[in-house]
Amino acid sequence: MNIIGAKAGNTLSAAILNQDDPDLVASGVPAYLLLVDGLISQYPDSAGLLVAGSQLFALYGSRFAPTERAAALTEKARRYGERALCLSYAPACKWSGIGYDQLVAELGNVERKNIGALYSYAVGWLANLDATSEDWNAVAELPWVEAVLERALALDETYESGAIHGYLGILDSLRPPALGGKPDIARAHFERAIELSGGRDLSIKVEYARRYARLVFDQELHDRLLTEVLNAPVDAPKLTLFNVLAKKEAEALLATSKEYF
């Protein structure tokens, strides 16, 4: 069932990510969530289905769900990601409550074949932290998630068209340098993510502008990135939905550029 589950999970995810109508996704995804829940209950040992479930619940919970539902939906994304990784890499079953140094040591043994589950584990975790905390700067678990993403990056930086670099860029630009932020490293991550996606992942440019350019008060970079997003096509495999959303966010950010800077 793992092969079938992986194919079913990929089909479900692609059907959502290749959509160019966010309103249709917002109204239709709950049916997909019920479907993937049903499949997982029927085949609880399918890492492929759990990976798909984790990513779909993270997507809907973080981008479309009402605020009062986001925490519960992303909590399920986190649980599915944990189960997927446990099935793919047995030692991870004992990671709950693990210390940071021990986690880093354990991550060193994770192999390339486990990257899909490792990635969904991190994405579900991040989505849940975002939904349950008003201030990411105060979230004590972020170093743990960053360590997971760093291991995934070491295994394959090209995974999901460089999305791992994008997540690390966001984490490294959450705080100014005086408070422990690493804007220079964040910029390098964002630039590499753009390179690896061939510029097709417009959400990376929006986050680059929102997180880094505004952090360092670089209006020229900010406006250039957002203008590029507005002028770019949205169609790209597994990126279309995010690109449509990115254009809306770019328009809003660009409209407040003069006020911000």
mmCIF file of C-alpha atoms in Angstrom:
data_model
loop_
_atom_site.group_PDB
_atom_site.id
_atom_site.type_symbol
_atom_site.label_atom_id
_atom_site.label_comp_id
_atom_site.label_asym_id
_atom_site.label_seq_id
_atom_site.Cartn_x
_atom_site.Cartn_y
_atom_site.Cartn_z
ATOM 1 C CA MET A 1 0.000 0.000 0.000
ATOM 2 C CA ASN A 2 2.921 2.395 0.463
ATOM 3 C CA ILE A 3 3.427 2.732 -3.303
ATOM 4 C CA ILE A 4 -0.290 3.196 -3.920
ATOM 5 C CA GLY A 5 -0.503 5.556 -0.969
ATOM 6 C CA ALA A 6 2.358 7.653 -2.283
ATOM 7 C CA LYS A 7 0.714 7.897 -5.705
ATOM 8 C CA ALA A 8 -2.669 8.771 -4.208
ATOM 9 C CA GLY A 9 -1.058 11.374 -1.971
ATOM 10 C CA ASN A 10 0.822 12.923 -4.882
ATOM 11 C CA THR A 11 -2.363 13.050 -6.969
ATOM 12 C CA LEU A 12 -4.316 14.746 -4.170
ATOM 13 C CA SER A 13 -1.580 17.308 -3.582
ATOM 14 C CA ALA A 14 -1.105 18.053 -7.280
ATOM 15 C CA ALA A 15 -4.835 18.561 -7.792
ATOM 16 C CA ILE A 16 -4.714 21.364 -5.220
ATOM 17 C CA LEU A 17 -1.348 22.939 -5.977
ATOM 18 C CA ASN A 18 -2.004 23.173 -9.729
ATOM 19 C CA GLN A 19 -5.237 25.137 -9.231
ATOM 20 C CA ASP A 20 -5.312 28.816 -10.203
ATOM 21 C CA ASP A 21 -8.534 29.659 -8.350
ATOM 22 C CA PRO A 22 -7.961 30.154 -4.585
ATOM 23 C CA ASP A 23 -11.689 30.518 -3.935
ATOM 24 C CA LEU A 24 -12.333 27.134 -5.500
ATOM 25 C CA VAL A 25 -9.554 25.647 -3.371
ATOM 26 C CA ALA A 26 -10.929 27.254 -0.216
ATOM 27 C CA SER A 27 -14.345 25.724 -0.835
ATOM 28 C CA GLY A 28 -13.131 22.394 -2.210
ATOM 29 C CA VAL A 29 -10.192 21.428 -0.004
ATOM 30 C CA PRO A 30 -12.330 20.335 2.977
ATOM 31 C CA ALA A 31 -13.633 17.486 0.813
ATOM 32 C CA TYR A 32 -10.061 16.470 0.029
ATOM 33 C CA LEU A 33 -9.202 16.606 3.725
ATOM 34 C CA LEU A 34 -12.076 14.271 4.515
ATOM 35 C CA LEU A 35 -10.935 11.967 1.726
ATOM 36 C CA VAL A 36 -7.328 11.846 2.891
ATOM 37 C CA ASP A 37 -8.489 11.327 6.492
ATOM 38 C CA GLY A 38 -10.560 8.378 5.339
ATOM 39 C CA LEU A 39 -7.689 6.877 3.359
ATOM 40 C CA ILE A 40 -5.308 7.283 6.287
ATOM 41 C CA SER A 41 -7.753 5.602 8.665
ATOM 42 C CA GLN A 42 -8.005 2.724 6.194
ATOM 43 C CA TYR A 43 -4.261 2.523 5.547
ATOM 44 C CA PRO A 44 -2.631 3.937 8.713
ATOM 45 C CA ASP A 45 0.819 2.600 7.800
ATOM 46 C CA SER A 46 1.092 4.457 4.494
ATOM 47 C CA ALA A 47 3.827 7.060 4.868
ATOM 48 C CA GLY A 48 2.873 8.476 1.456
ATOM 49 C CA LEU A 49 -0.685 9.218 2.517
ATOM 50 C CA LEU A 50 0.503 10.689 5.819
ATOM 51 C CA VAL A 51 2.910 12.985 3.987
ATOM 52 C CA ALA A 52 0.073 14.169 1.732
ATOM 53 C CA GLY A 53 -2.226 14.593 4.724
ATOM 54 C CA SER A 54 0.358 16.615 6.601
ATOM 55 C CA GLN A 55 0.948 18.980 3.692
ATOM 56 C CA LEU A 56 -2.735 19.397 2.797
ATOM 57 C CA PHE A 57 -3.781 20.124 6.388
ATOM 58 C CA ALA A 58 -0.846 22.540 6.757
ATOM 59 C CA LEU A 59 -1.846 24.321 3.538
ATOM 60 C CA TYR A 60 -5.509 24.652 4.404
ATOM 61 C CA GLY A 61 -4.933 25.440 8.067
ATOM 62 C CA SER A 62 -2.377 28.159 7.369
ATOM 63 C CA ARG A 63 -3.819 29.774 4.223
ATOM 64 C CA PHE A 64 -7.578 29.227 4.039
ATOM 65 C CA ALA A 65 -9.104 28.134 7.346
ATOM 66 C CA PRO A 66 -10.930 30.523 9.698
ATOM 67 C CA THR A 67 -8.635 31.725 12.464
ATOM 68 C CA GLU A 68 -10.507 29.749 15.111
ATOM 69 C CA ARG A 69 -9.933 26.509 13.150
ATOM 70 C CA ALA A 70 -6.293 27.008 12.178
ATOM 71 C CA ALA A 71 -4.758 25.597 15.364
ATOM 72 C CA ALA A 72 -6.715 22.331 15.242
ATOM 73 C CA LEU A 73 -6.104 21.798 11.523
ATOM 74 C CA THR A 74 -2.377 22.487 11.710
ATOM 75 C CA GLU A 75 -2.111 20.302 14.806
ATOM 76 C CA LYS A 76 -3.343 17.427 12.639
ATOM 77 C CA ALA A 77 -0.772 18.403 9.998
ATOM 78 C CA ARG A 78 1.904 18.162 12.666
ATOM 79 C CA ARG A 79 0.681 14.764 13.903
ATOM 80 C CA TYR A 80 0.519 13.336 10.395
ATOM 81 C CA GLY A 81 4.037 14.601 9.699
ATOM 82 C CA GLU A 82 5.306 12.963 12.886
ATOM 83 C CA ARG A 83 3.644 9.660 11.984
ATOM 84 C CA ALA A 84 4.997 9.761 8.434
ATOM 85 C CA LEU A 85 8.534 10.270 9.684
ATOM 86 C CA CYS A 86 8.126 7.566 12.343
ATOM 87 C CA LEU A 87 7.084 5.086 9.638
ATOM 88 C CA SER A 88 9.874 6.171 7.300
ATOM 89 C CA TYR A 89 12.613 6.366 9.927
ATOM 90 C CA ALA A 90 11.910 4.316 13.066
ATOM 91 C CA PRO A 91 14.278 6.168 15.474
ATOM 92 C CA ALA A 92 12.157 9.305 14.949
ATOM 93 C CA CYS A 93 9.328 7.616 16.837
ATOM 94 C CA LYS A 94 11.207 8.487 20.041
ATOM 95 C CA TRP A 95 11.915 12.144 19.227
ATOM 96 C CA SER A 96 9.021 13.632 21.203
ATOM 97 C CA GLY A 97 10.446 15.806 23.982
ATOM 98 C CA ILE A 98 14.011 15.211 22.824
ATOM 99 C CA GLY A 99 16.705 17.791 23.711
ATOM 100 C CA TYR A 100 18.098 20.050 21.006
ATOM 101 C CA ASP A 101 21.644 18.638 20.964
ATOM 102 C CA GLN A 102 20.342 15.084 20.897
ATOM 103 C CA LEU A 103 17.973 15.923 18.049
ATOM 104 C CA VAL A 104 20.817 17.375 15.996
ATOM 105 C CA ALA A 105 22.835 14.213 16.591
ATOM 106 C CA GLU A 106 19.874 11.995 15.644
ATOM 107 C CA LEU A 107 19.198 13.996 12.481
ATOM 108 C CA GLY A 108 22.680 13.202 11.258
ATOM 109 C CA ASN A 109 21.583 9.599 10.690
ATOM 110 C CA VAL A 110 18.527 10.426 8.563
ATOM 111 C CA GLU A 111 19.063 9.432 4.919
ATOM 112 C CA ARG A 112 18.059 10.926 1.577
ATOM 113 C CA LYS A 113 15.275 8.356 1.130
ATOM 114 C CA ASN A 114 13.519 9.873 4.163
ATOM 115 C CA ILE A 115 13.477 13.465 2.904
ATOM 116 C CA GLY A 116 9.789 13.532 1.930
ATOM 117 C CA ALA A 117 8.688 12.566 5.415
ATOM 118 C CA LEU A 118 11.316 14.805 7.027
ATOM 119 C CA TYR A 119 10.114 17.775 4.974
ATOM 120 C CA SER A 120 6.430 17.213 5.809
ATOM 121 C CA TYR A 121 7.406 16.822 9.483
ATOM 122 C CA ALA A 122 9.010 20.278 9.427
ATOM 123 C CA VAL A 123 6.252 21.952 7.395
ATOM 124 C CA GLY A 124 3.469 20.596 9.621
ATOM 125 C CA TRP A 125 5.373 21.670 12.711
ATOM 126 C CA LEU A 126 5.977 25.196 11.376
ATOM 127 C CA ALA A 127 2.361 25.613 10.307
ATOM 128 C CA ASN A 128 1.187 24.643 13.773
ATOM 129 C CA LEU A 129 3.631 26.997 15.491
ATOM 130 C CA ASP A 130 2.466 29.826 13.233
ATOM 131 C CA ALA A 131 -1.175 29.110 14.078
ATOM 132 C CA THR A 132 -0.662 28.877 17.828
ATOM 133 C CA SER A 133 1.707 31.747 18.534
ATOM 134 C CA GLU A 134 1.173 35.462 18.015
ATOM 135 C CA ASP A 135 4.925 36.056 18.114
ATOM 136 C CA TRP A 136 7.306 33.707 16.314
ATOM 137 C CA ASN A 137 10.200 35.392 18.103
ATOM 138 C CA ALA A 138 8.946 33.859 21.338
ATOM 139 C CA VAL A 139 8.471 30.322 20.047
ATOM 140 C CA ALA A 140 11.047 28.173 21.814
ATOM 141 C CA GLU A 141 10.645 25.271 19.370
ATOM 142 C CA LEU A 142 11.872 27.154 16.308
ATOM 143 C CA PRO A 143 15.532 26.043 16.714
ATOM 144 C CA TRP A 144 14.351 22.422 16.639
ATOM 145 C CA VAL A 145 12.410 22.959 13.404
ATOM 146 C CA GLU A 146 15.355 24.833 11.916
ATOM 147 C CA ALA A 147 17.617 21.875 12.713
ATOM 148 C CA VAL A 148 15.224 19.558 10.861
ATOM 149 C CA LEU A 149 15.210 21.865 7.842
ATOM 150 C CA GLU A 150 19.003 22.137 7.912
ATOM 151 C CA ARG A 151 19.257 18.353 7.751
ATOM 152 C CA ALA A 152 16.777 18.225 4.875
ATOM 153 C CA LEU A 153 18.842 20.876 3.124
ATOM 154 C CA ALA A 154 22.003 18.834 3.567
ATOM 155 C CA LEU A 155 20.248 15.788 2.120
ATOM 156 C CA ASP A 156 18.908 17.570 -0.975
ATOM 157 C CA GLU A 157 18.785 21.339 -1.325
ATOM 158 C CA THR A 158 16.848 21.010 -4.588
ATOM 159 C CA TYR A 159 13.872 19.261 -2.955
ATOM 160 C CA GLU A 160 10.532 20.905 -3.832
ATOM 161 C CA SER A 161 12.315 23.390 -6.108
ATOM 162 C CA GLY A 162 14.406 24.868 -3.304
ATOM 163 C CA ALA A 163 11.547 25.383 -0.841
ATOM 164 C CA ILE A 164 13.780 24.356 2.074
ATOM 165 C CA HIS A 165 15.998 27.367 1.404
ATOM 166 C CA GLY A 166 12.862 29.525 1.428
ATOM 167 C CA TYR A 167 11.772 28.302 4.852
ATOM 168 C CA LEU A 168 15.261 28.813 6.266
ATOM 169 C CA GLY A 169 15.335 32.314 4.790
ATOM 170 C CA ILE A 170 12.136 33.114 6.679
ATOM 171 C CA LEU A 171 13.463 31.709 9.954
ATOM 172 C CA ASP A 172 16.758 33.578 9.642
ATOM 173 C CA SER A 173 14.972 36.900 9.037
ATOM 174 C CA LEU A 174 12.445 36.760 11.869
ATOM 175 C CA ARG A 175 14.582 39.003 14.068
ATOM 176 C CA PRO A 176 16.954 41.930 13.475
ATOM 177 C CA PRO A 177 20.695 41.249 13.979
ATOM 178 C CA ALA A 178 20.692 42.876 17.427
ATOM 179 C CA LEU A 179 18.210 40.240 18.609
ATOM 180 C CA GLY A 180 19.936 37.255 17.046
ATOM 181 C CA GLY A 181 18.650 37.456 13.490
ATOM 182 C CA LYS A 182 20.848 36.453 10.568
ATOM 183 C CA PRO A 183 19.759 38.629 7.642
ATOM 184 C CA ASP A 184 22.877 37.957 5.539
ATOM 185 C CA ILE A 185 22.290 34.203 5.771
ATOM 186 C CA ALA A 186 18.575 34.764 5.107
ATOM 187 C CA ARG A 187 19.384 36.669 1.920
ATOM 188 C CA ALA A 188 21.637 33.865 0.708
ATOM 189 C CA HIS A 189 18.848 31.331 1.335
ATOM 190 C CA PHE A 190 16.267 33.409 -0.531
ATOM 191 C CA GLU A 191 18.591 33.950 -3.488
ATOM 192 C CA ARG A 192 19.367 30.243 -3.690
ATOM 193 C CA ALA A 193 15.680 29.351 -3.475
ATOM 194 C CA ILE A 194 14.928 31.658 -6.399
ATOM 195 C CA GLU A 195 17.772 30.108 -8.366
ATOM 196 C CA LEU A 196 16.682 26.531 -7.690
ATOM 197 C CA SER A 197 13.074 27.251 -8.676
ATOM 198 C CA GLY A 198 14.169 29.044 -11.819
ATOM 199 C CA GLY A 199 12.268 32.063 -10.510
ATOM 200 C CA ARG A 200 8.982 30.172 -10.916
ATOM 201 C CA ASP A 201 8.134 30.079 -7.184
ATOM 202 C CA LEU A 202 6.763 33.592 -6.746
ATOM 203 C CA SER A 203 6.029 33.076 -3.053
ATOM 204 C CA ILE A 204 9.783 33.040 -2.387
ATOM 205 C CA LYS A 205 10.156 36.543 -3.821
ATOM 206 C CA VAL A 206 7.227 37.778 -1.749
ATOM 207 C CA GLU A 207 8.753 36.354 1.444
ATOM 208 C CA TYR A 208 12.151 37.753 0.457
ATOM 209 C CA ALA A 209 10.593 41.211 0.184
ATOM 210 C CA ARG A 210 8.388 40.871 3.276
ATOM 211 C CA ARG A 211 10.922 39.260 5.583
ATOM 212 C CA TYR A 212 14.339 40.444 4.448
ATOM 213 C CA ALA A 213 13.906 43.686 2.489
ATOM 214 C CA ARG A 214 11.613 45.188 5.096
ATOM 215 C CA LEU A 215 13.870 43.993 7.907
ATOM 216 C CA VAL A 216 16.922 45.805 6.482
ATOM 217 C CA PHE A 217 14.901 48.689 5.005
ATOM 218 C CA ASP A 218 15.927 48.030 1.408
ATOM 219 C CA GLN A 219 13.064 49.608 -0.545
ATOM 220 C CA GLU A 220 14.742 49.181 -3.927
ATOM 221 C CA LEU A 221 15.040 45.413 -3.465
ATOM 222 C CA HIS A 222 11.561 45.240 -1.945
ATOM 223 C CA ASP A 223 9.851 46.986 -4.849
ATOM 224 C CA ARG A 224 11.879 45.177 -7.511
ATOM 225 C CA LEU A 225 11.009 41.747 -6.150
ATOM 226 C CA LEU A 226 7.313 42.537 -5.871
ATOM 227 C CA THR A 227 7.171 44.087 -9.333
ATOM 228 C CA GLU A 228 8.779 40.937 -10.740
ATOM 229 C CA VAL A 229 6.076 38.876 -9.046
ATOM 230 C CA LEU A 230 3.285 41.004 -10.503
ATOM 231 C CA ASN A 231 4.757 40.711 -14.001
ATOM 232 C CA ALA A 232 5.431 36.957 -13.880
ATOM 233 C CA PRO A 233 3.185 34.127 -15.158
ATOM 234 C CA VAL A 234 1.528 32.019 -12.462
ATOM 235 C CA ASP A 235 1.411 28.622 -14.180
ATOM 236 C CA ALA A 236 4.055 26.212 -12.882
ATOM 237 C CA PRO A 237 3.797 22.565 -11.792
ATOM 238 C CA LYS A 238 2.854 22.315 -8.087
ATOM 239 C CA LEU A 239 3.330 26.086 -7.709
ATOM 240 C CA THR A 240 0.331 27.621 -9.480
ATOM 241 C CA LEU A 241 -1.847 28.055 -6.388
ATOM 242 C CA PHE A 242 0.965 29.575 -4.349
ATOM 243 C CA ASN A 243 1.849 31.872 -7.244
ATOM 244 C CA VAL A 244 -1.711 33.197 -7.507
ATOM 245 C CA LEU A 245 -1.711 33.894 -3.775
ATOM 246 C CA ALA A 246 1.753 35.459 -4.057
ATOM 247 C CA LYS A 247 0.518 37.962 -6.644
ATOM 248 C CA LYS A 248 -2.246 39.122 -4.311
ATOM 249 C CA GLU A 249 0.214 39.504 -1.448
ATOM 250 C CA ALA A 250 2.725 41.317 -3.676
ATOM 251 C CA GLU A 251 0.099 43.830 -4.726
ATOM 252 C CA ALA A 252 -0.800 44.547 -1.104
ATOM 253 C CA LEU A 253 2.820 44.866 0.011
ATOM 254 C CA LEU A 254 3.744 47.125 -2.896
ATOM 255 C CA ALA A 255 0.783 49.376 -2.134
ATOM 256 C CA THR A 256 2.180 50.025 1.362
ATOM 257 C CA SER A 257 5.827 50.395 0.290
ATOM 258 C CA LYS A 258 6.044 54.205 0.551
ATOM 259 C CA GLU A 259 4.261 54.166 3.889
ATOM 260 C CA TYR A 260 6.584 51.481 5.305
ATOM 261 C CA PHE A 261 9.882 52.895 4.061
#
